[in-house]
mmCIF file of C-alpha atoms in Angstrom:
data_model
loop_
_atom_site.group_PDB
_atom_site.id
_atom_site.type_symbol
_atom_site.label_atom_id
_atom_site.label_comp_id
_atom_site.label_asym_id
_atom_site.label_seq_id
_atom_site.Cartn_x
_atom_site.Cartn_y
_atom_site.Cartn_z
ATOM 1 C CA MET G 1 -0.025 0.097 -0.081
ATOM 2 C CA ASP G 2 1.494 3.408 -0.800
ATOM 3 C CA GLN G 3 1.563 6.390 1.275
ATOM 4 C CA ASN G 4 -1.547 8.093 -0.292
ATOM 5 C CA GLN G 5 -3.593 5.071 0.342
ATOM 6 C CA GLU G 6 -2.339 4.845 4.086
ATOM 7 C CA THR G 7 -3.278 8.455 4.371
ATOM 8 C CA ASP G 8 -6.734 8.075 2.717
ATOM 9 C CA ASN G 9 -7.414 4.892 4.988
ATOM 10 C CA PHE G 10 -6.319 6.843 8.038
ATOM 11 C CA ILE G 11 -8.707 9.726 7.202
ATOM 12 C CA ASP G 12 -11.596 7.263 6.445
ATOM 13 C CA LYS G 13 -11.053 5.610 9.810
ATOM 14 C CA THR G 14 -10.751 8.908 11.734
ATOM 15 C CA PHE G 15 -14.041 10.290 10.080
ATOM 16 C CA SER G 16 -15.850 6.871 10.770
ATOM 17 C CA ILE G 17 -14.778 7.010 14.383
ATOM 18 C CA MET G 18 -15.609 10.691 14.888
ATOM 19 C CA THR G 19 -18.934 10.355 13.199
ATOM 20 C CA ASP G 20 -19.813 7.316 15.395
ATOM 21 C CA ILE G 21 -19.015 9.439 18.410
ATOM 22 C CA PHE G 22 -20.995 12.410 17.136
ATOM 23 C CA VAL G 23 -23.915 10.184 16.536
ATOM 24 C CA LYS G 24 -23.902 8.585 19.897
ATOM 25 C CA THR G 25 -23.442 11.757 21.930
ATOM 26 C CA LEU G 26 -25.966 14.159 20.201
ATOM 27 C CA PRO G 27 -29.601 14.156 21.348
ATOM 28 C CA LEU G 28 -31.124 12.802 18.243
ATOM 29 C CA THR G 29 -34.073 10.450 17.795
ATOM 30 C CA LYS G 30 -33.489 6.995 16.607
ATOM 31 C CA VAL G 31 -34.753 7.862 13.032
ATOM 32 C CA GLU G 32 -32.502 10.823 12.924
ATOM 33 C CA LYS G 33 -29.522 8.713 13.846
ATOM 34 C CA GLU G 34 -30.458 5.921 11.282
ATOM 35 C CA GLY G 35 -30.817 8.784 8.575
ATOM 36 C CA PHE G 36 -27.353 10.302 9.221
ATOM 37 C CA ILE G 37 -25.948 6.885 9.368
ATOM 38 C CA TYR G 38 -27.366 6.187 5.890
ATOM 39 C CA TYR G 39 -26.003 9.463 4.754
ATOM 40 C CA ARG G 40 -22.705 8.680 5.965
ATOM 41 C CA TYR G 41 -22.533 5.246 4.136
ATOM 42 C CA GLY G 42 -23.568 6.949 1.128
ATOM 43 C CA MET G 43 -20.780 9.542 1.320
ATOM 44 C CA ASN G 44 -18.403 6.817 1.913
ATOM 45 C CA ALA G 45 -19.684 4.695 -1.074
ATOM 46 C CA GLN G 46 -19.630 7.774 -3.215
ATOM 47 C CA SER G 47 -16.066 8.493 -2.279
ATOM 48 C CA LYS G 48 -15.135 5.085 -3.489
ATOM 49 C CA GLY G 49 -16.891 5.555 -6.807
ATOM 50 C CA LYS G 50 -19.555 3.063 -5.949
ATOM 51 C CA TYR G 51 -22.313 5.447 -7.132
ATOM 52 C CA GLY G 52 -25.068 2.571 -7.226
ATOM 53 C CA GLU G 53 -24.508 1.642 -3.662
ATOM 54 C CA ALA G 54 -24.249 5.563 -2.567
ATOM 55 C CA LEU G 55 -27.605 6.153 -4.277
ATOM 56 C CA GLU G 56 -29.389 3.550 -2.356
ATOM 57 C CA TYR G 57 -28.038 4.777 0.878
ATOM 58 C CA TYR G 58 -29.027 8.344 0.037
ATOM 59 C CA TYR G 59 -32.584 7.183 -0.777
ATOM 60 C CA GLN G 60 -32.770 5.450 2.495
ATOM 61 C CA ALA G 61 -31.423 8.632 4.292
ATOM 62 C CA LEU G 62 -33.992 10.846 2.472
ATOM 63 C CA ASN G 63 -36.784 8.557 3.679
ATOM 64 C CA LEU G 64 -35.665 8.984 7.256
ATOM 65 C CA GLU G 65 -34.607 12.541 7.208
ATOM 66 C CA GLU G 66 -37.034 15.310 7.988
ATOM 67 C CA ASP G 67 -34.822 18.373 8.270
ATOM 68 C CA PRO G 68 -34.710 20.463 5.121
ATOM 69 C CA TYR G 69 -31.110 21.531 5.599
ATOM 70 C CA ASP G 70 -29.882 17.973 5.784
ATOM 71 C CA ARG G 71 -32.072 16.892 3.117
ATOM 72 C CA SER G 72 -30.608 19.436 0.809
ATOM 73 C CA TYR G 73 -27.082 18.007 1.103
ATOM 74 C CA ILE G 74 -28.497 14.489 0.644
ATOM 75 C CA LEU G 75 -30.180 15.724 -2.826
ATOM 76 C CA TYR G 76 -27.048 17.682 -3.573
ATOM 77 C CA ASN G 77 -24.842 14.634 -3.342
ATOM 78 C CA MET G 78 -27.328 12.660 -5.297
ATOM 79 C CA GLY G 79 -27.026 15.273 -8.063
ATOM 80 C CA LEU G 80 -23.353 14.873 -8.039
ATOM 81 C CA ILE G 81 -23.662 11.371 -8.727
ATOM 82 C CA TYR G 82 -26.118 11.771 -11.645
ATOM 83 C CA SER G 83 -23.769 14.400 -13.045
ATOM 84 C CA SER G 84 -20.866 11.957 -12.758
ATOM 85 C CA ASN G 85 -22.873 9.657 -14.671
ATOM 86 C CA ALA G 86 -23.722 12.152 -17.305
ATOM 87 C CA GLU G 87 -27.382 11.984 -16.445
ATOM 88 C CA PHE G 88 -27.508 15.844 -16.428
ATOM 89 C CA GLU G 89 -31.371 16.145 -16.608
ATOM 90 C CA LYS G 90 -31.566 14.056 -13.341
ATOM 91 C CA ALA G 91 -28.570 15.934 -11.925
ATOM 92 C CA LEU G 92 -30.331 19.223 -12.405
ATOM 93 C CA GLU G 93 -33.595 17.794 -10.816
ATOM 94 C CA TYR G 94 -31.681 16.894 -7.569
ATOM 95 C CA TYR G 95 -29.823 20.264 -7.447
ATOM 96 C CA LEU G 96 -32.935 22.219 -7.913
ATOM 97 C CA GLN G 97 -34.560 20.246 -5.203
ATOM 98 C CA ALA G 98 -31.563 20.822 -2.933
ATOM 99 C CA ILE G 99 -31.664 24.615 -3.409
ATOM 100 C CA LYS G 100 -35.476 24.807 -2.859
ATOM 101 C CA LEU G 101 -34.670 23.277 0.481
ATOM 102 C CA ASN G 102 -31.653 25.480 1.284
ATOM 103 C CA ARG G 103 -31.067 28.610 -0.887
ATOM 104 C CA ARG G 104 -27.670 29.002 0.609
ATOM 105 C CA LEU G 105 -26.033 26.140 -1.085
ATOM 106 C CA PRO G 106 -23.551 27.841 -3.567
ATOM 107 C CA GLN G 107 -22.221 24.480 -4.822
ATOM 108 C CA ALA G 108 -25.464 23.467 -6.125
ATOM 109 C CA LEU G 109 -26.121 26.642 -7.752
ATOM 110 C CA ASN G 110 -22.661 26.554 -9.275
ATOM 111 C CA ASN G 111 -23.343 22.942 -10.583
ATOM 112 C CA ILE G 112 -26.657 24.104 -11.958
ATOM 113 C CA ALA G 113 -24.866 26.773 -13.870
ATOM 114 C CA VAL G 114 -22.104 24.334 -15.187
ATOM 115 C CA LEU G 115 -24.897 22.161 -16.505
ATOM 116 C CA PHE G 116 -26.739 25.112 -18.226
ATOM 117 C CA HIS G 117 -23.391 26.196 -19.653
ATOM 118 C CA TYR G 118 -22.605 22.827 -21.043
ATOM 119 C CA GLN G 119 -25.917 22.605 -22.600
ATOM 120 C CA ALA G 120 -25.496 26.100 -24.128
ATOM 121 C CA THR G 121 -22.060 25.250 -25.457
ATOM 122 C CA LYS G 122 -23.581 22.089 -27.233
ATOM 123 C CA ALA G 123 -26.387 24.234 -28.687
ATOM 124 C CA ASN G 124 -23.984 26.680 -29.914
ATOM 125 C CA GLU G 125 -21.878 24.032 -31.651
ATOM 126 C CA GLN G 126 -25.172 22.819 -33.430
ATOM 127 C CA LYS G 127 -25.862 26.412 -34.500
ATOM 128 C CA ASN G 128 -28.721 26.770 -32.455
ATOM 129 C CA LEU G 129 -27.995 30.308 -31.383
ATOM 130 C CA GLU G 130 -30.982 31.420 -29.667
ATOM 131 C CA GLN G 131 -31.312 28.406 -27.522
ATOM 132 C CA ALA G 132 -27.537 28.950 -26.757
ATOM 133 C CA ARG G 133 -28.071 32.609 -25.791
ATOM 134 C CA VAL G 134 -30.949 31.644 -23.391
ATOM 135 C CA LEU G 135 -29.054 28.794 -21.882
ATOM 136 C CA PHE G 136 -25.893 30.989 -21.429
ATOM 137 C CA LYS G 137 -28.123 33.527 -19.637
ATOM 138 C CA ARG G 138 -29.441 30.823 -17.252
ATOM 139 C CA ALA G 139 -25.857 29.775 -16.507
ATOM 140 C CA ALA G 140 -25.094 33.505 -15.580
ATOM 141 C CA GLN G 141 -27.932 33.767 -13.444
ATOM 142 C CA TYR G 142 -27.023 30.679 -11.322
ATOM 143 C CA TRP G 143 -23.384 31.715 -11.191
ATOM 144 C CA LYS G 144 -24.259 35.099 -9.917
ATOM 145 C CA LYS G 145 -26.238 33.579 -7.333
ATOM 146 C CA ALA G 146 -23.492 31.096 -6.144
ATOM 147 C CA ILE G 147 -20.911 34.060 -6.153
ATOM 148 C CA SER G 148 -23.126 36.199 -4.168
ATOM 149 C CA LEU G 149 -23.020 33.651 -1.556
ATOM 150 C CA ALA G 150 -19.347 32.757 -1.877
ATOM 151 C CA PRO G 151 -17.544 35.606 -3.364
ATOM 152 C CA ASN G 152 -14.169 34.145 -3.020
ATOM 153 C CA ASN G 153 -15.050 31.003 -5.020
ATOM 154 C CA TYR G 154 -15.870 30.367 -8.624
ATOM 155 C CA ILE G 155 -12.993 32.601 -10.113
ATOM 156 C CA GLU G 156 -13.439 31.027 -13.403
ATOM 157 C CA ALA G 157 -17.212 31.652 -13.507
ATOM 158 C CA GLN G 158 -16.544 35.141 -12.306
ATOM 159 C CA ASN G 159 -14.086 35.533 -15.289
ATOM 160 C CA TRP G 160 -16.401 34.113 -17.768
ATOM 161 C CA LEU G 161 -19.218 36.371 -16.474
ATOM 162 C CA LYS G 162 -16.883 39.503 -16.919
ATOM 163 C CA THR G 163 -15.608 38.207 -20.438
ATOM 164 C CA ASN G 164 -19.057 37.468 -21.580
ATOM 165 C CA ALA G 165 -20.682 40.889 -20.330
ATOM 166 C CA PHE G 166 -22.850 39.105 -17.976
ATOM 167 C CA TYR G 167 -21.377 40.766 -14.823
#
C-alpha cells in the first residue's frame, strides 16, 4: 500500500470514529441517527466510486431525514452522482430540489450553472444560437447567485461572466 492509500485509509477511519462518537453523543431520535448513518454510508460509497450503492443509501437517508437543511445535502450529493454518470437532466432535478430546501447552497447553484453552460455550448456548436443564448443567460444567473453566497469562490465563473458581459 502506498503512502497516499495509507493516508486516505487513516482519514476514512478517523472520520468514521468521529462520526460514530458524534451520532452517539448528540440528542437525536433513533430515526435521525439512522438517517445520518445512511447518509454517512452514502458518502463513503460515493467517495469510493460506488455510485449505485451510494444512491441506495441516500434514498434510505431521504426516507428518514426530515430536516430540510440536511435533506438538501443528501439531494445535492445525489445530483453529483447523476452528474458524474452524465445523467444531466436528473442531476439538474436533484440540484434544484436541494436549493429549494436550502437557498444558501452555492455549490448546487454553481453545478446548475455548469450544466446550463454545458447545454449552451452544445447548442452553440449545433448552430442553435437562440437556445445557446438563453442557456448561457441561465448559467449566468445561477453563477451570480453562487458568487453572491461565496464571493471568493468560482473565480473561473467570475471571469466568464466578465468576459461575456454578464457581470
